[in-house]
Amino acid sequence: FFNQYVGVAGDTFQDIYVLALLPWSMKGFFGSLSDVFPFLGFYKRHYMSTSTVVGVCAYMTLIFLSTDFMRSAVAVVGVLLFLGQIQRSVIDMLVDAKVAEYMVKEPAIKGDAVSYISGLMYSAMMVALACCVPLLKMNDGSGGRVMFIVFACGLSILLYPILRGWLPEERVERAKANRVDWGKAREHWKLFTIALLTAVSALGLGVVQAVAADWARLGYLLGTGVLLMVGAFWLL
């Protein structure tokens, strides 16, 4: 879609792709933040609902952007795809955390729950891929916009089970809502630090990918890679 109909060159699309996937490098930060800051009284529910609303808005915006605007403002497209991937990474992180919590409480579950969820997820991805291929072959390029509509509708459906509390979670005391649990943050400061460093490095990569030359990108990747490895060894 971006190459054939929008007219984005291959190297530019690669930059967009890297930017879009950066939230997956920030999962540790999202998880750490949700552990110490109960947003609107919950550690998970409203992080999931808010990120889903952000994702829906991002894909809805992509639906209405003209091809000419996409071509002239590629960075905007990358940011919108980045926001869409924040939804996926946040949901993935927090659901995995809840599954891990249940596995501790109910050892009999073992890894069956993870296998079941992963099986459903990859089955859905295969179905989505099978649906996307014919859409992308539509001669007028409208298939890409139809895909964004499907994404937005699919994410909107998620809001119902999230807000209905299908993922069991108790509301924290009113006095603790929207307040940082500094005791927990200090107790696990090493984990929080490496998660923060990883997130900042990922955001920095997005900036470098957008504005820097190839040699600078390589230098940044090598530098942050060494920094994170040394930091992880020292902190963990």
PDB file of C-alpha atoms in Angstrom:
ATOM      1  CA  PHE A   1       0.000   0.000   0.000  1.00  0.00           C
ATOM      2  CA  PHE A   2       2.643   2.538   1.032  1.00  0.00           C
ATOM      3  CA  ASN A   3       4.999   1.573  -1.769  1.00  0.00           C
ATOM      4  CA  GLN A   4       2.609   1.105  -4.678  1.00  0.00           C
ATOM      5  CA  TYR A   5      -0.152   3.613  -3.964  1.00  0.00           C
ATOM      6  CA  VAL A   6       1.323   6.192  -1.583  1.00  0.00           C
ATOM      7  CA  GLY A   7       4.661   6.180  -3.383  1.00  0.00           C
ATOM      8  CA  VAL A   8       6.926   5.765  -0.352  1.00  0.00           C
ATOM      9  CA  ALA A   9      10.415   4.533  -1.241  1.00  0.00           C
ATOM     10  CA  GLY A  10      11.712   1.322   0.261  1.00  0.00           C
ATOM     11  CA  ASP A  11      14.271   2.944   2.558  1.00  0.00           C
ATOM     12  CA  THR A  12      11.707   5.473   3.782  1.00  0.00           C
ATOM     13  CA  PHE A  13       9.232   2.692   4.480  1.00  0.00           C
ATOM     14  CA  GLN A  14      11.939   0.947   6.499  1.00  0.00           C
ATOM     15  CA  ASP A  15      12.245   4.072   8.649  1.00  0.00           C
ATOM     16  CA  ILE A  16       8.469   4.088   9.188  1.00  0.00           C
ATOM     17  CA  TYR A  17       8.533   0.392  10.060  1.00  0.00           C
ATOM     18  CA  VAL A  18      11.269   0.854  12.671  1.00  0.00           C
ATOM     19  CA  LEU A  19       9.398   3.776  14.238  1.00  0.00           C
ATOM     20  CA  ALA A  20       6.126   1.825  14.310  1.00  0.00           C
ATOM     21  CA  LEU A  21       7.668  -1.127  16.156  1.00  0.00           C
ATOM     22  CA  LEU A  22       9.485   0.894  18.827  1.00  0.00           C
ATOM     23  CA  PRO A  23       6.710   0.405  21.456  1.00  0.00           C
ATOM     24  CA  TRP A  24       7.648  -3.275  21.642  1.00  0.00           C
ATOM     25  CA  SER A  25      11.020  -2.186  23.042  1.00  0.00           C
ATOM     26  CA  MET A  26       9.159  -0.162  25.680  1.00  0.00           C
ATOM     27  CA  LYS A  27       7.079  -2.987  27.138  1.00  0.00           C
ATOM     28  CA  GLY A  28       9.244  -3.176  30.253  1.00  0.00           C
ATOM     29  CA  PHE A  29       8.628   0.503  30.942  1.00  0.00           C
ATOM     30  CA  PHE A  30       4.879   0.160  30.417  1.00  0.00           C
ATOM     31  CA  GLY A  31       4.810  -2.782  32.823  1.00  0.00           C
ATOM     32  CA  SER A  32       6.927  -0.983  35.439  1.00  0.00           C
ATOM     33  CA  LEU A  33       4.794   2.141  35.216  1.00  0.00           C
ATOM     34  CA  SER A  34       1.573   0.179  35.651  1.00  0.00           C
ATOM     35  CA  ASP A  35       3.041  -1.584  38.712  1.00  0.00           C
ATOM     36  CA  VAL A  36       3.747   1.627  40.616  1.00  0.00           C
ATOM     37  CA  PHE A  37       1.015   3.985  39.381  1.00  0.00           C
ATOM     38  CA  PRO A  38      -2.614   2.762  39.620  1.00  0.00           C
ATOM     39  CA  PHE A  39      -4.199   4.838  36.854  1.00  0.00           C
ATOM     40  CA  LEU A  40      -7.798   5.760  37.738  1.00  0.00           C
ATOM     41  CA  GLY A  41      -7.732   3.193  40.538  1.00  0.00           C
ATOM     42  CA  PHE A  42      -6.504   0.187  38.545  1.00  0.00           C
ATOM     43  CA  TYR A  43      -3.061  -1.145  37.752  1.00  0.00           C
ATOM     44  CA  LYS A  44      -4.046  -2.547  34.370  1.00  0.00           C
ATOM     45  CA  ARG A  45      -7.604  -1.773  33.250  1.00  0.00           C
ATOM     46  CA  HIS A  46      -7.315   1.857  32.279  1.00  0.00           C
ATOM     47  CA  TYR A  47      -3.839   1.557  30.825  1.00  0.00           C
ATOM     48  CA  MET A  48      -5.410  -0.982  28.486  1.00  0.00           C
ATOM     49  CA  SER A  49      -8.501   1.100  27.755  1.00  0.00           C
ATOM     50  CA  THR A  50      -6.554   4.338  27.228  1.00  0.00           C
ATOM     51  CA  SER A  51      -4.007   2.720  24.911  1.00  0.00           C
ATOM     52  CA  THR A  52      -6.876   1.145  22.964  1.00  0.00           C
ATOM     53  CA  VAL A  53      -8.588   4.514  22.499  1.00  0.00           C
ATOM     54  CA  VAL A  54      -5.266   5.973  21.330  1.00  0.00           C
ATOM     55  CA  GLY A  55      -4.863   3.100  18.856  1.00  0.00           C
ATOM     56  CA  VAL A  56      -8.387   3.526  17.496  1.00  0.00           C
ATOM     57  CA  CYS A  57      -7.837   7.271  17.016  1.00  0.00           C
ATOM     58  CA  ALA A  58      -4.526   6.622  15.241  1.00  0.00           C
ATOM     59  CA  TYR A  59      -6.028   4.189  12.733  1.00  0.00           C
ATOM     60  CA  MET A  60      -9.104   6.362  12.218  1.00  0.00           C
ATOM     61  CA  THR A  61      -6.791   9.258  11.358  1.00  0.00           C
ATOM     62  CA  LEU A  62      -4.931   7.104   8.835  1.00  0.00           C
ATOM     63  CA  ILE A  63      -8.247   6.276   7.152  1.00  0.00           C
ATOM     64  CA  PHE A  64      -8.948   9.918   6.366  1.00  0.00           C
ATOM     65  CA  LEU A  65      -5.461  11.094   5.428  1.00  0.00           C
ATOM     66  CA  SER A  66      -5.088  11.730   1.719  1.00  0.00           C
ATOM     67  CA  THR A  67      -2.449   9.905  -0.282  1.00  0.00           C
ATOM     68  CA  ASP A  68      -0.731  13.198  -1.090  1.00  0.00           C
ATOM     69  CA  PHE A  69      -0.532  14.117   2.596  1.00  0.00           C
ATOM     70  CA  MET A  70       0.878  10.694   3.498  1.00  0.00           C
ATOM     71  CA  ARG A  71       3.521  11.104   0.820  1.00  0.00           C
ATOM     72  CA  SER A  72       4.521  14.588   1.967  1.00  0.00           C
ATOM     73  CA  ALA A  73       4.337  13.885   5.728  1.00  0.00           C
ATOM     74  CA  VAL A  74       5.751  10.405   6.108  1.00  0.00           C
ATOM     75  CA  ALA A  75       6.829  11.149   9.682  1.00  0.00           C
ATOM     76  CA  VAL A  76       3.203  11.748  10.668  1.00  0.00           C
ATOM     77  CA  VAL A  77       2.267   8.328   9.281  1.00  0.00           C
ATOM     78  CA  GLY A  78       5.103   6.775  11.275  1.00  0.00           C
ATOM     79  CA  VAL A  79       3.923   8.435  14.485  1.00  0.00           C
ATOM     80  CA  LEU A  80       0.345   7.238  13.930  1.00  0.00           C
ATOM     81  CA  LEU A  81       1.530   3.679  13.357  1.00  0.00           C
ATOM     82  CA  PHE A  82       3.684   4.061  16.479  1.00  0.00           C
ATOM     83  CA  LEU A  83       0.582   4.993  18.493  1.00  0.00           C
ATOM     84  CA  GLY A  84      -1.264   2.001  17.072  1.00  0.00           C
ATOM     85  CA  GLN A  85       1.532  -0.325  18.161  1.00  0.00           C
ATOM     86  CA  ILE A  86       1.529   1.172  21.661  1.00  0.00           C
ATOM     87  CA  GLN A  87      -1.928  -0.350  22.051  1.00  0.00           C
ATOM     88  CA  ARG A  88      -0.728  -3.800  21.033  1.00  0.00           C
ATOM     89  CA  SER A  89       2.379  -3.721  23.206  1.00  0.00           C
ATOM     90  CA  VAL A  90       0.535  -2.447  26.302  1.00  0.00           C
ATOM     91  CA  ILE A  91      -2.215  -5.054  25.982  1.00  0.00           C
ATOM     92  CA  ASP A  92       0.341  -7.785  25.369  1.00  0.00           C
ATOM     93  CA  MET A  93       2.439  -6.754  28.383  1.00  0.00           C
ATOM     94  CA  LEU A  94      -0.408  -6.417  30.871  1.00  0.00           C
ATOM     95  CA  VAL A  95      -2.272  -9.560  29.824  1.00  0.00           C
ATOM     96  CA  ASP A  96       0.964 -11.550  30.048  1.00  0.00           C
ATOM     97  CA  ALA A  97       1.483 -10.119  33.538  1.00  0.00           C
ATOM     98  CA  LYS A  98      -1.986 -11.239  34.620  1.00  0.00           C
ATOM     99  CA  VAL A  99      -1.406 -14.723  33.202  1.00  0.00           C
ATOM    100  CA  ALA A 100       1.902 -14.935  35.079  1.00  0.00           C
ATOM    101  CA  GLU A 101       0.089 -13.872  38.250  1.00  0.00           C
ATOM    102  CA  TYR A 102      -2.435 -16.687  37.831  1.00  0.00           C
ATOM    103  CA  MET A 103       0.336 -19.189  37.142  1.00  0.00           C
ATOM    104  CA  VAL A 104       1.861 -18.322  40.527  1.00  0.00           C
ATOM    105  CA  LYS A 105      -1.493 -18.636  42.303  1.00  0.00           C
ATOM    106  CA  GLU A 106      -2.501 -21.794  40.438  1.00  0.00           C
ATOM    107  CA  PRO A 107       0.636 -23.831  39.632  1.00  0.00           C
ATOM    108  CA  ALA A 108      -1.501 -26.482  37.942  1.00  0.00           C
ATOM    109  CA  ILE A 109      -2.056 -24.062  35.066  1.00  0.00           C
ATOM    110  CA  LYS A 110       1.663 -24.285  34.188  1.00  0.00           C
ATOM    111  CA  GLY A 111       2.270 -22.958  30.680  1.00  0.00           C
ATOM    112  CA  ASP A 112      -1.064 -24.133  29.276  1.00  0.00           C
ATOM    113  CA  ALA A 113      -2.618 -20.674  29.536  1.00  0.00           C
ATOM    114  CA  VAL A 114       0.295 -19.085  27.686  1.00  0.00           C
ATOM    115  CA  SER A 115       0.117 -21.730  24.948  1.00  0.00           C
ATOM    116  CA  TYR A 116      -3.634 -21.252  24.626  1.00  0.00           C
ATOM    117  CA  ILE A 117      -3.428 -17.460  24.386  1.00  0.00           C
ATOM    118  CA  SER A 118      -0.502 -17.594  21.964  1.00  0.00           C
ATOM    119  CA  GLY A 119      -2.344 -20.133  19.816  1.00  0.00           C
ATOM    120  CA  LEU A 120      -5.407 -17.885  19.607  1.00  0.00           C
ATOM    121  CA  MET A 121      -3.286 -14.836  18.840  1.00  0.00           C
ATOM    122  CA  TYR A 122      -1.310 -16.445  16.031  1.00  0.00           C
ATOM    123  CA  SER A 123      -4.444 -18.052  14.589  1.00  0.00           C
ATOM    124  CA  ALA A 124      -6.051 -14.602  14.484  1.00  0.00           C
ATOM    125  CA  MET A 125      -2.933 -13.192  12.838  1.00  0.00           C
ATOM    126  CA  MET A 126      -3.103 -15.861  10.128  1.00  0.00           C
ATOM    127  CA  VAL A 127      -6.761 -15.059   9.462  1.00  0.00           C
ATOM    128  CA  ALA A 128      -5.953 -11.335   9.352  1.00  0.00           C
ATOM    129  CA  LEU A 129      -3.090 -11.955   6.938  1.00  0.00           C
ATOM    130  CA  ALA A 130      -5.309 -14.035   4.686  1.00  0.00           C
ATOM    131  CA  CYS A 131      -7.839 -11.182   4.625  1.00  0.00           C
ATOM    132  CA  CYS A 132      -5.235  -8.474   4.030  1.00  0.00           C
ATOM    133  CA  VAL A 133      -3.644 -10.000   0.936  1.00  0.00           C
ATOM    134  CA  PRO A 134      -6.698  -9.617  -1.353  1.00  0.00           C
ATOM    135  CA  LEU A 135      -7.328  -6.140   0.043  1.00  0.00           C
ATOM    136  CA  LEU A 136      -3.827  -5.023  -0.837  1.00  0.00           C
ATOM    137  CA  LYS A 137      -4.302  -6.280  -4.391  1.00  0.00           C
ATOM    138  CA  MET A 138      -7.218  -3.925  -5.023  1.00  0.00           C
ATOM    139  CA  ASN A 139      -6.193  -1.809  -8.003  1.00  0.00           C
ATOM    140  CA  ASP A 140      -7.368   1.536  -6.656  1.00  0.00           C
ATOM    141  CA  GLY A 141      -5.411   1.319  -3.391  1.00  0.00           C
ATOM    142  CA  SER A 142      -8.557   1.475  -1.261  1.00  0.00           C
ATOM    143  CA  GLY A 143      -7.698  -1.863   0.318  1.00  0.00           C
ATOM    144  CA  GLY A 144      -5.159  -0.217   2.606  1.00  0.00           C
ATOM    145  CA  ARG A 145      -7.813   2.096   3.981  1.00  0.00           C
ATOM    146  CA  VAL A 146     -10.199  -0.830   4.438  1.00  0.00           C
ATOM    147  CA  MET A 147      -7.464  -2.500   6.504  1.00  0.00           C
ATOM    148  CA  PHE A 148      -7.228   0.558   8.742  1.00  0.00           C
ATOM    149  CA  ILE A 149     -11.019   0.460   9.184  1.00  0.00           C
ATOM    150  CA  VAL A 150     -10.808  -3.197  10.203  1.00  0.00           C
ATOM    151  CA  PHE A 151      -8.013  -2.388  12.675  1.00  0.00           C
ATOM    152  CA  ALA A 152     -10.000   0.472  14.224  1.00  0.00           C
ATOM    153  CA  CYS A 153     -13.169  -1.621  14.533  1.00  0.00           C
ATOM    154  CA  GLY A 154     -11.270  -4.553  16.003  1.00  0.00           C
ATOM    155  CA  LEU A 155      -9.660  -2.381  18.644  1.00  0.00           C
ATOM    156  CA  SER A 156     -12.997  -0.721  19.454  1.00  0.00           C
ATOM    157  CA  ILE A 157     -14.472  -4.128  20.258  1.00  0.00           C
ATOM    158  CA  LEU A 158     -11.746  -4.639  22.866  1.00  0.00           C
ATOM    159  CA  LEU A 159     -13.063  -1.733  24.916  1.00  0.00           C
ATOM    160  CA  TYR A 160     -16.132  -3.700  26.013  1.00  0.00           C
ATOM    161  CA  PRO A 161     -14.370  -6.580  27.818  1.00  0.00           C
ATOM    162  CA  ILE A 162     -11.715  -4.225  29.197  1.00  0.00           C
ATOM    163  CA  LEU A 163     -14.158  -1.748  30.715  1.00  0.00           C
ATOM    164  CA  ARG A 164     -16.482  -4.532  31.879  1.00  0.00           C
ATOM    165  CA  GLY A 165     -13.643  -5.983  33.897  1.00  0.00           C
ATOM    166  CA  TRP A 166     -13.337  -9.337  32.156  1.00  0.00           C
ATOM    167  CA  LEU A 167      -9.692  -9.236  33.195  1.00  0.00           C
ATOM    168  CA  PRO A 168     -10.192  -9.621  36.972  1.00  0.00           C
ATOM    169  CA  GLU A 169      -8.625  -6.813  38.952  1.00  0.00           C
ATOM    170  CA  GLU A 170      -9.516  -5.152  42.243  1.00  0.00           C
ATOM    171  CA  ARG A 171      -9.733  -1.378  42.494  1.00  0.00           C
ATOM    172  CA  VAL A 172      -7.123   0.118  44.810  1.00  0.00           C
ATOM    173  CA  GLU A 173      -8.058   2.318  47.733  1.00  0.00           C
ATOM    174  CA  ARG A 174      -9.136   5.803  46.702  1.00  0.00           C
ATOM    175  CA  ALA A 175      -6.210   7.357  48.581  1.00  0.00           C
ATOM    176  CA  LYS A 176      -3.731   5.305  46.506  1.00  0.00           C
ATOM    177  CA  ALA A 177      -5.321   5.927  43.098  1.00  0.00           C
ATOM    178  CA  ASN A 178      -3.316   8.080  40.674  1.00  0.00           C
ATOM    179  CA  ARG A 179      -0.399   8.169  43.107  1.00  0.00           C
ATOM    180  CA  VAL A 180       3.069   6.729  42.633  1.00  0.00           C
ATOM    181  CA  ASP A 181       3.870   3.874  45.003  1.00  0.00           C
ATOM    182  CA  TRP A 182       7.358   5.117  45.846  1.00  0.00           C
ATOM    183  CA  GLY A 183       7.937   2.239  48.244  1.00  0.00           C
ATOM    184  CA  LYS A 184       7.530  -0.300  45.454  1.00  0.00           C
ATOM    185  CA  ALA A 185       9.552   1.872  43.074  1.00  0.00           C
ATOM    186  CA  ARG A 186      12.452   2.058  45.537  1.00  0.00           C
ATOM    187  CA  GLU A 187      12.252  -1.657  46.254  1.00  0.00           C
ATOM    188  CA  HIS A 188      12.552  -2.543  42.557  1.00  0.00           C
ATOM    189  CA  TRP A 189      14.561   0.468  41.410  1.00  0.00           C
ATOM    190  CA  LYS A 190      16.981  -1.647  39.392  1.00  0.00           C
ATOM    191  CA  LEU A 191      14.236  -3.150  37.241  1.00  0.00           C
ATOM    192  CA  PHE A 192      12.580   0.226  36.807  1.00  0.00           C
ATOM    193  CA  THR A 193      15.890   1.831  35.815  1.00  0.00           C
ATOM    194  CA  ILE A 194      16.731  -0.699  33.103  1.00  0.00           C
ATOM    195  CA  ALA A 195      13.144  -0.507  31.803  1.00  0.00           C
ATOM    196  CA  LEU A 196      13.394   3.290  31.643  1.00  0.00           C
ATOM    197  CA  LEU A 197      16.791   3.170  29.919  1.00  0.00           C
ATOM    198  CA  THR A 198      15.431   0.754  27.322  1.00  0.00           C
ATOM    199  CA  ALA A 199      12.402   2.948  26.639  1.00  0.00           C
ATOM    200  CA  VAL A 200      14.503   6.109  26.314  1.00  0.00           C
ATOM    201  CA  SER A 201      16.921   4.294  23.997  1.00  0.00           C
ATOM    202  CA  ALA A 202      13.995   3.172  21.835  1.00  0.00           C
ATOM    203  CA  LEU A 203      12.614   6.701  21.562  1.00  0.00           C
ATOM    204  CA  GLY A 204      16.086   7.973  20.745  1.00  0.00           C
ATOM    205  CA  LEU A 205      16.340   5.405  17.973  1.00  0.00           C
ATOM    206  CA  GLY A 206      13.145   6.786  16.478  1.00  0.00           C
ATOM    207  CA  VAL A 207      14.631  10.277  16.378  1.00  0.00           C
ATOM    208  CA  VAL A 208      17.963   9.080  14.985  1.00  0.00           C
ATOM    209  CA  GLN A 209      16.191   6.949  12.382  1.00  0.00           C
ATOM    210  CA  ALA A 210      14.242   9.981  11.228  1.00  0.00           C
ATOM    211  CA  VAL A 211      16.969  12.604  10.979  1.00  0.00           C
ATOM    212  CA  ALA A 212      20.447  11.052  11.093  1.00  0.00           C
ATOM    213  CA  ALA A 213      22.701   9.561   8.456  1.00  0.00           C
ATOM    214  CA  ASP A 214      23.348   5.824   8.214  1.00  0.00           C
ATOM    215  CA  TRP A 215      26.685   6.024  10.048  1.00  0.00           C
ATOM    216  CA  ALA A 216      25.048   7.875  12.944  1.00  0.00           C
ATOM    217  CA  ARG A 217      22.301   5.258  13.154  1.00  0.00           C
ATOM    218  CA  LEU A 218      24.874   2.495  13.313  1.00  0.00           C
ATOM    219  CA  GLY A 219      26.837   4.335  15.982  1.00  0.00           C
ATOM    220  CA  TYR A 220      23.697   4.926  18.039  1.00  0.00           C
ATOM    221  CA  LEU A 221      22.669   1.267  17.839  1.00  0.00           C
ATOM    222  CA  LEU A 222      26.114   0.051  18.874  1.00  0.00           C
ATOM    223  CA  GLY A 223      26.410   2.618  21.663  1.00  0.00           C
ATOM    224  CA  THR A 224      22.983   2.012  23.184  1.00  0.00           C
ATOM    225  CA  GLY A 225      23.402  -1.746  22.767  1.00  0.00           C
ATOM    226  CA  VAL A 226      26.614  -1.724  24.805  1.00  0.00           C
ATOM    227  CA  LEU A 227      25.092   0.689  27.350  1.00  0.00           C
ATOM    228  CA  LEU A 228      22.029  -1.490  27.886  1.00  0.00           C
ATOM    229  CA  MET A 229      24.042  -4.696  28.166  1.00  0.00           C
ATOM    230  CA  VAL A 230      26.431  -3.185  30.698  1.00  0.00           C
ATOM    231  CA  GLY A 231      23.534  -1.563  32.547  1.00  0.00           C
ATOM    232  CA  ALA A 232      21.568  -4.792  32.684  1.00  0.00           C
ATOM    233  CA  PHE A 233      24.631  -6.704  33.937  1.00  0.00           C
ATOM    234  CA  TRP A 234      25.281  -4.104  36.639  1.00  0.00           C
ATOM    235  CA  LEU A 235      21.662  -3.547  37.693  1.00  0.00           C
ATOM    236  CA  LEU A 236      20.323  -7.081  37.489  1.00  0.00           C
TER     237      LEU A 236
END
